[in-house]
Amino acid sequence: MKRIRPILLVIISMSLLTGCWDQTLFKNVRLILGIGFDKAEGENVLVTFVLPDVSDKKRNAPEIISVTGETAREARGNLGKKLTLVPDGAKNRFLMIGEQLAKVDIYSVLDVFYRDPKSALNAKIGVVEGRAESLLQTGYMKKPNFILNLDKQIVSAEAFTIIPEENIQSICTVLFDPGQDVILPYLAMGEGTPLIKGIALFNSKSLTGTLDTKESKLCLLMANRMGKKASLTLPIPNKPKKIGSKMTFRVFHTKRKLDVDIINGKVVVTIDLQLKVEAEEFSPDHLDETGMVSKMNEFFSKELTQEAQKVIQKLQMANCDVFGVGRRIIAFHPDYWKTMDWNSTYPLITIQPNVKVEISRPGIIF
């Protein structure tokens, strides 16, 4: 009797289960794998959808469909008119926004994703030089698999500290933060395939500038957002400009200190960045000679500090507070924050970077 009771209890409990009442079967929907947004005529938006191949030919190539609508949601409804199944964005992998639309307001097309409980909020997001439709359509015609794996290309660039690690969910709170701004991957059309061109700079919800891949690495390091790996290439001192006159080193440890002070009613920011690096390529060798490493450390520290100053100038010209200086002022100087307009103040504040390079590992040879 003792053995029967547990069995009866399990059977009774199973009878009370409702099952998967909210399930969605793949056979009833048409998955969306990627989306591109562009500004259309008037106040309309052009939306380009990347859909998997469902034909019997097994081409393994996506289907690209562009539709227009007054809103992003209406455009998806118009897409449904062209399909035999209901479009579903639960498995969406990337979201690309055309440059013209990004300069206006990216949240105008993002709002629909935050209001839909089935949205894939972990989808990668980026800005496209020119039009997103052109990048998706052209890339599909040349190399279909590159479009299907565009999100993997972005993940690879994130690991190498070329672009920030962001998705639709992660940028939501920053878009509404008055003390910090968003940066996103910036892509362009390469030789038949998408090309990572750097990072797009935003002020609030609008695109205001860009950084190339060399500048973006230093920007991310100063923002304390290093990926799994970061490599920098700089000229070797007292060497003529030719092949072998530059050194590539890998950053394996960083320490960033950000100080925000109010001095005589003005904001003064100091960014101290320490980089411990390993020599990955140094054709002259002789790093074991007395004073060689110290000389290289001093030279590279000076060079990177100057490069960092140029990056900060571009950030201030774009009015992009990627370091969250405003957030520090809100937290530690709230009274001062209430007396100013941050959008007009940030481009004029003093931001002084100090980069210190330490070659700690010469590689397996000296």
XYZ file of N, CA and C in Angstrom, residues 202-350:
447
model
N 26.607 57.864 -30.688
C 25.260 58.415 -30.535
C 25.231 59.485 -29.448
N 24.376 60.443 -29.663
C 23.981 61.381 -28.617
C 22.499 61.139 -28.375
N 22.178 60.646 -27.188
C 20.815 60.216 -26.888
C 20.407 59.100 -27.861
N 19.467 59.358 -28.740
C 18.975 58.313 -29.643
C 19.354 58.553 -31.105
N 20.268 59.494 -31.367
C 20.599 59.868 -32.742
C 22.079 59.655 -33.040
N 22.363 59.172 -34.243
C 23.735 58.980 -34.703
C 24.388 60.339 -34.956
N 25.578 60.543 -34.376
C 26.244 61.842 -34.500
C 27.680 61.740 -34.997
N 28.245 60.532 -35.113
C 29.623 60.406 -35.560
C 30.055 58.949 -35.613
N 31.294 58.724 -36.053
C 31.832 57.364 -36.154
C 33.316 57.359 -35.786
N 33.826 56.187 -35.437
C 35.247 55.948 -35.228
C 35.658 54.762 -36.090
N 36.870 54.781 -36.643
C 37.339 53.643 -37.421
C 37.809 52.541 -36.475
N 38.242 51.417 -37.018
C 38.566 50.250 -36.191
C 39.763 50.485 -35.280
N 40.737 51.280 -35.723
C 41.895 51.577 -34.878
C 41.490 52.451 -33.710
N 40.670 53.450 -33.988
C 40.198 54.354 -32.936
C 39.242 53.643 -31.984
N 38.440 52.733 -32.528
C 37.443 52.059 -31.694
C 38.099 51.185 -30.630
N 39.239 50.560 -30.953
C 39.930 49.733 -29.955
C 40.355 50.564 -28.754
N 40.954 51.713 -29.032
C 41.420 52.573 -27.944
C 40.245 53.145 -27.162
N 39.159 53.464 -27.857
C 37.959 53.967 -27.187
C 37.400 52.919 -26.228
N 37.320 51.682 -26.665
C 36.781 50.619 -25.822
C 37.693 50.323 -24.641
N 39.004 50.416 -24.845
C 39.934 50.201 -23.740
C 39.781 51.308 -22.698
N 39.628 52.553 -23.138
C 39.426 53.658 -22.195
C 38.075 53.559 -21.495
N 37.100 52.950 -22.168
C 35.777 52.760 -21.568
C 35.718 51.520 -20.688
N 36.876 50.844 -20.550
C 36.959 49.627 -19.734
C 36.044 48.525 -20.269
N 36.027 48.390 -21.608
C 35.156 47.410 -22.250
C 35.954 46.515 -23.194
N 37.074 46.020 -22.712
C 37.913 45.138 -23.520
C 37.242 43.797 -23.720
N 37.348 43.255 -24.952
C 36.816 41.934 -25.242
C 37.782 40.848 -24.786
N 37.728 39.703 -25.404
C 38.612 38.602 -25.034
C 40.057 38.878 -25.429
N 40.235 39.707 -26.461
C 41.580 39.970 -26.961
C 41.618 41.356 -27.570
N 42.789 42.015 -27.449
C 42.977 43.323 -28.075
C 44.419 43.433 -28.545
N 44.597 43.725 -29.827
C 45.930 43.888 -30.395
C 46.068 45.287 -30.976
N 47.216 45.905 -30.741
C 47.484 47.252 -31.244
C 48.790 47.241 -32.034
N 48.853 48.039 -33.081
C 50.055 48.152 -33.915
C 50.513 49.598 -33.925
N 51.801 49.818 -33.583
C 52.366 51.155 -33.515
C 53.731 51.178 -34.194
N 54.153 52.322 -34.711
C 55.469 52.422 -35.342
C 56.597 52.281 -34.319
N 57.705 51.678 -34.728
C 58.880 51.538 -33.874
C 59.700 52.824 -33.954
N 60.155 53.358 -32.832
C 60.908 54.617 -32.874
C 62.219 54.488 -33.650
N 62.557 55.568 -34.360
C 63.827 55.666 -35.105
C 63.965 54.617 -36.192
N 62.825 54.235 -36.783
C 62.850 53.281 -37.887
C 62.217 53.924 -39.122
N 62.825 53.756 -40.306
C 62.211 54.308 -41.520
C 60.895 53.614 -41.821
N 60.012 54.328 -42.527
C 58.708 53.776 -42.840
C 58.818 52.734 -43.942
N 58.842 51.485 -43.561
C 58.893 50.368 -44.498
C 58.346 49.131 -43.807
N 58.253 48.038 -44.536
C 57.767 46.792 -43.942
C 58.693 46.367 -42.809
N 58.106 46.034 -41.661
C 58.893 45.636 -40.505
C 59.228 46.783 -39.573
N 58.689 47.984 -39.866
C 58.994 49.150 -39.026
C 57.925 49.390 -37.968
N 57.030 48.439 -37.788
C 55.988 48.584 -36.786
C 55.960 47.366 -35.870
N 55.392 47.576 -34.700
C 55.296 46.512 -33.700
C 53.835 46.258 -33.372
N 53.462 45.002 -33.306
C 52.115 44.604 -32.890
C 52.216 43.929 -31.534
N 51.421 44.393 -30.595
C 51.421 43.763 -29.283
C 49.999 43.485 -28.836
N 49.871 42.453 -28.014
C 48.567 42.019 -27.501
C 48.396 42.494 -26.073
N 47.257 43.095 -25.805
C 46.931 43.547 -24.449
C 46.321 42.372 -23.693
N 46.952 41.980 -22.599
C 46.402 40.862 -21.821
C 45.894 41.292 -20.449
N 46.166 42.546 -20.074
C 45.632 43.034 -18.799
C 45.468 44.550 -18.882
N 44.339 45.042 -18.377
C 44.096 46.483 -18.356
C 43.654 46.918 -16.954
N 43.961 48.168 -16.642
C 43.483 48.787 -15.412
C 43.113 50.215 -15.750
N 41.839 50.539 -15.603
C 41.355 51.861 -15.966
C 40.825 52.584 -14.730
N 41.227 53.843 -14.569
C 40.733 54.671 -13.472
C 40.151 55.945 -14.064
N 38.893 56.218 -13.729
C 38.198 57.407 -14.225
C 37.877 58.329 -13.060
N 38.450 59.531 -13.087
C 38.193 60.522 -12.047
C 37.431 61.699 -12.637
N 36.346 62.094 -11.991
C 35.542 63.240 -12.420
C 35.499 64.242 -11.271
N 36.063 65.423 -11.511
C 36.110 66.457 -10.477
C 35.471 67.745 -10.987
N 34.963 68.532 -10.067
C 34.440 69.871 -10.370
C 35.426 70.877 -9.778
N 36.172 71.559 -10.640
C 37.195 72.506 -10.200
C 36.826 73.895 -10.702
N 36.614 74.816 -9.765
C 36.221 76.185 -10.110
C 34.997 76.224 -11.026
N 34.051 75.338 -10.736
C 32.810 75.321 -11.502
C 32.908 74.663 -12.860
N 34.026 73.980 -13.138
C 34.205 73.314 -14.423
C 34.495 71.825 -14.218
N 34.048 71.023 -15.169
C 34.237 69.571 -15.089
C 35.610 69.212 -15.645
N 36.376 68.486 -14.842
C 37.695 68.016 -15.264
C 37.720 66.491 -15.101
N 37.998 65.807 -16.208
C 37.986 64.341 -16.219
C 39.392 63.826 -16.515
N 39.824 62.854 -15.738
C 41.126 62.212 -15.963
C 40.914 60.719 -16.159
N 41.452 60.198 -17.254
C 41.358 58.762 -17.541
C 42.766 58.183 -17.510
N 43.067 57.383 -16.501
C 44.357 56.697 -16.403
C 44.172 55.258 -16.863
N 44.883 54.900 -17.925
C 44.754 53.567 -18.511
C 46.111 52.876 -18.521
N 46.205 51.768 -17.804
C 47.434 50.977 -17.773
C 47.233 49.709 -18.603
N 48.170 49.461 -19.515
C 48.095 48.302 -20.400
C 49.323 47.417 -20.220
N 49.097 46.200 -19.825
C 50.177 45.222 -19.827
C 50.073 44.431 -21.130
N 51.175 44.396 -21.877
C 51.112 43.849 -23.234
C 52.184 42.790 -23.450
N 51.942 42.011 -24.508
C 52.880 40.978 -24.942
C 53.236 41.230 -26.404
N 54.517 41.183 -26.713
C 54.959 41.407 -28.086
C 54.505 40.259 -28.976
N 53.711 40.583 -29.985
C 53.260 39.570 -30.946
C 54.086 39.607 -32.233
N 54.584 40.789 -32.578
C 55.428 40.918 -33.763
C 56.379 42.096 -33.574
N 57.694 41.792 -33.606
C 58.720 42.819 -33.429
C 59.969 42.345 -34.158
N 60.045 42.615 -35.449
C 61.109 42.067 -36.292
C 62.524 42.506 -35.904
N 62.760 43.712 -35.318
C 64.135 44.063 -34.938
C 64.704 43.217 -33.804
N 63.849 42.544 -33.024
C 64.286 41.724 -31.883
C 65.027 42.577 -30.844
N 65.885 41.927 -30.063
C 66.742 42.579 -29.067
C 65.944 43.275 -27.960
N 64.802 42.709 -27.600
C 64.061 43.263 -26.475
C 64.755 42.980 -25.147
N 65.775 42.104 -25.186
C 66.500 41.775 -23.961
C 67.643 42.739 -23.676
N 67.915 43.658 -24.597
C 68.992 44.616 -24.379
C 68.631 45.596 -23.263
N 69.644 46.039 -22.521
C 69.443 46.943 -21.403
C 68.791 48.246 -21.870
N 67.700 48.589 -21.248
C 67.019 49.834 -21.552
C 66.088 49.787 -22.746
N 66.102 48.713 -23.545
C 65.269 48.646 -24.743
C 63.784 48.654 -24.385
N 63.386 47.797 -23.424
C 61.982 47.710 -23.051
C 61.504 49.018 -22.446
N 62.317 49.639 -21.600
C 61.930 50.914 -20.986
C 61.735 51.993 -22.043
N 62.625 51.999 -23.041
C 62.520 52.981 -24.115
C 61.243 52.763 -24.922
N 60.924 51.498 -25.211
C 59.717 51.173 -25.979
C 58.468 51.515 -25.177
N 58.483 51.224 -23.875
C 57.338 51.539 -23.021
C 57.045 53.043 -23.023
N 58.094 53.839 -22.888
C 57.939 55.287 -22.858
C 57.407 55.808 -24.193
N 57.949 55.288 -25.284
C 57.535 55.747 -26.613
C 56.087 55.381 -26.894
N 55.712 54.119 -26.636
C 54.348 53.672 -26.916
C 53.335 54.362 -26.005
N 53.720 54.631 -24.764
C 52.823 55.344 -23.842
C 52.509 56.737 -24.376
N 53.532 57.411 -24.873
C 53.352 58.747 -25.432
C 52.482 58.709 -26.682
N 52.759 57.734 -27.561
C 52.001 57.613 -28.809
C 50.525 57.339 -28.539
N 50.238 56.409 -27.634
C 48.846 56.050 -27.355
C 48.116 57.162 -26.609
N 48.821 57.912 -25.796
C 48.191 59.049 -25.128
C 47.755 60.092 -26.156
N 48.599 60.339 -27.163
C 48.238 61.280 -28.222
C 47.067 60.758 -29.049
N 47.079 59.456 -29.346
C 45.961 58.864 -30.082
C 44.672 58.930 -29.262
N 44.795 58.714 -27.958
C 43.622 58.775 -27.080
C 43.026 60.184 -27.067
N 43.871 61.196 -27.106
C 43.389 62.581 -27.143
C 42.590 62.850 -28.419
N 43.044 62.291 -29.534
C 42.325 62.457 -30.800
C 40.966 61.757 -30.752
N 40.937 60.571 -30.143
C 39.672 59.846 -30.007
C 38.688 60.643 -29.158
N 39.167 61.200 -28.061
C 38.296 61.979 -27.175
C 37.775 63.226 -27.878
N 38.604 63.848 -28.704
C 38.147 65.000 -29.481
C 36.980 64.625 -30.383
N 37.066 63.451 -31.026
C 35.976 62.988 -31.887
C 34.719 62.685 -31.065
N 34.909 62.108 -29.887
C 33.766 61.805 -29.021
C 33.059 63.085 -28.592
N 33.833 64.108 -28.257
C 33.225 65.365 -27.834
C 32.588 66.106 -29.003
N 33.183 66.008 -30.193
C 32.567 66.618 -31.373
C 31.231 65.956 -31.682
N 31.148 64.638 -31.435
C 29.900 63.905 -31.658
C 28.954 64.013 -30.464
N 29.412 64.677 -29.395
C 28.608 64.819 -28.173
C 28.189 63.453 -27.630
N 29.127 62.504 -27.678
C 28.860 61.126 -27.243
C 29.604 60.847 -25.942
N 28.867 60.755 -24.861
C 29.448 60.499 -23.536
C 29.510 58.990 -23.301
N 30.436 58.336 -23.974
C 30.539 56.882 -23.884
C 31.112 56.444 -22.538
N 31.884 57.321 -21.865
C 32.510 56.949 -20.603
C 31.570 57.111 -19.408
N 30.406 57.681 -19.628
C 29.461 57.868 -18.536
C 29.895 58.933 -17.552
N 30.531 59.999 -18.059
C 30.950 61.100 -17.190
C 29.731 61.748 -16.535
N 28.685 61.961 -17.328
C 27.459 62.548 -16.787
C 26.853 61.716 -15.680
N 26.950 60.405 -15.818
C 26.429 59.513 -14.789
C 27.186 59.703 -13.479
N 28.513 59.912 -13.558
C 29.315 60.163 -12.351
C 28.906 61.485 -11.696
N 28.643 62.505 -12.531
C 28.243 63.795 -11.977
C 26.880 63.694 -11.298
N 25.959 62.972 -11.920
C 24.634 62.772 -11.314
C 24.761 62.099 -9.943
N 25.682 61.132 -9.842
C 25.823 60.364 -8.606
C 26.565 61.128 -7.516
N 27.644 61.835 -7.884
C 28.520 62.428 -6.875
C 28.446 63.958 -6.798
N 27.873 64.592 -7.820
C 27.724 66.053 -7.798
C 26.316 66.430 -8.268
N 25.281 65.961 -7.575
C 23.894 66.172 -8.029
C 23.486 67.643 -8.101
N 23.986 68.451 -7.178
C 23.622 69.871 -7.186
C 24.186 70.571 -8.419
N 25.413 70.226 -8.786
C 26.024 70.825 -9.978
C 25.282 70.382 -11.231
N 24.860 69.116 -11.260
C 24.144 68.581 -12.427
C 22.863 69.368 -12.698
N 22.174 69.775 -11.642
C 20.904 70.482 -11.800
C 21.081 71.891 -12.366
N 22.300 72.405 -12.320
C 22.522 73.780 -12.753
C 22.962 73.901 -14.210
N 23.105 72.780 -14.932
C 23.661 72.863 -16.287
C 22.875 72.022 -17.273
N 23.131 72.297 -18.549
C 22.612 71.500 -19.655
C 23.760 70.627 -20.157
N 23.684 69.321 -19.915
C 24.809 68.425 -20.202
C 25.124 68.359 -21.697
N 24.136 68.455 -22.550
C 24.374 68.388 -23.991
C 25.253 69.534 -24.484
N 25.105 70.697 -23.886
C 25.926 71.833 -24.294
C 27.223 71.926 -23.493
N 27.271 71.268 -22.343
C 28.462 71.325 -21.484
C 29.493 70.272 -21.853
N 29.044 69.054 -22.162
C 29.970 67.937 -22.394
C 31.014 68.223 -23.480
N 30.661 68.795 -24.635
C 31.686 69.027 -25.667
C 32.784 69.986 -25.232
N 32.582 70.747 -24.148
C 33.535 71.778 -23.729
C 34.340 71.396 -22.493
N 34.039 70.271 -21.864
C 34.752 69.899 -20.647
C 36.159 69.411 -20.978
N 37.005 69.347 -19.960
C 38.385 68.877 -20.126
C 38.460 67.386 -19.799
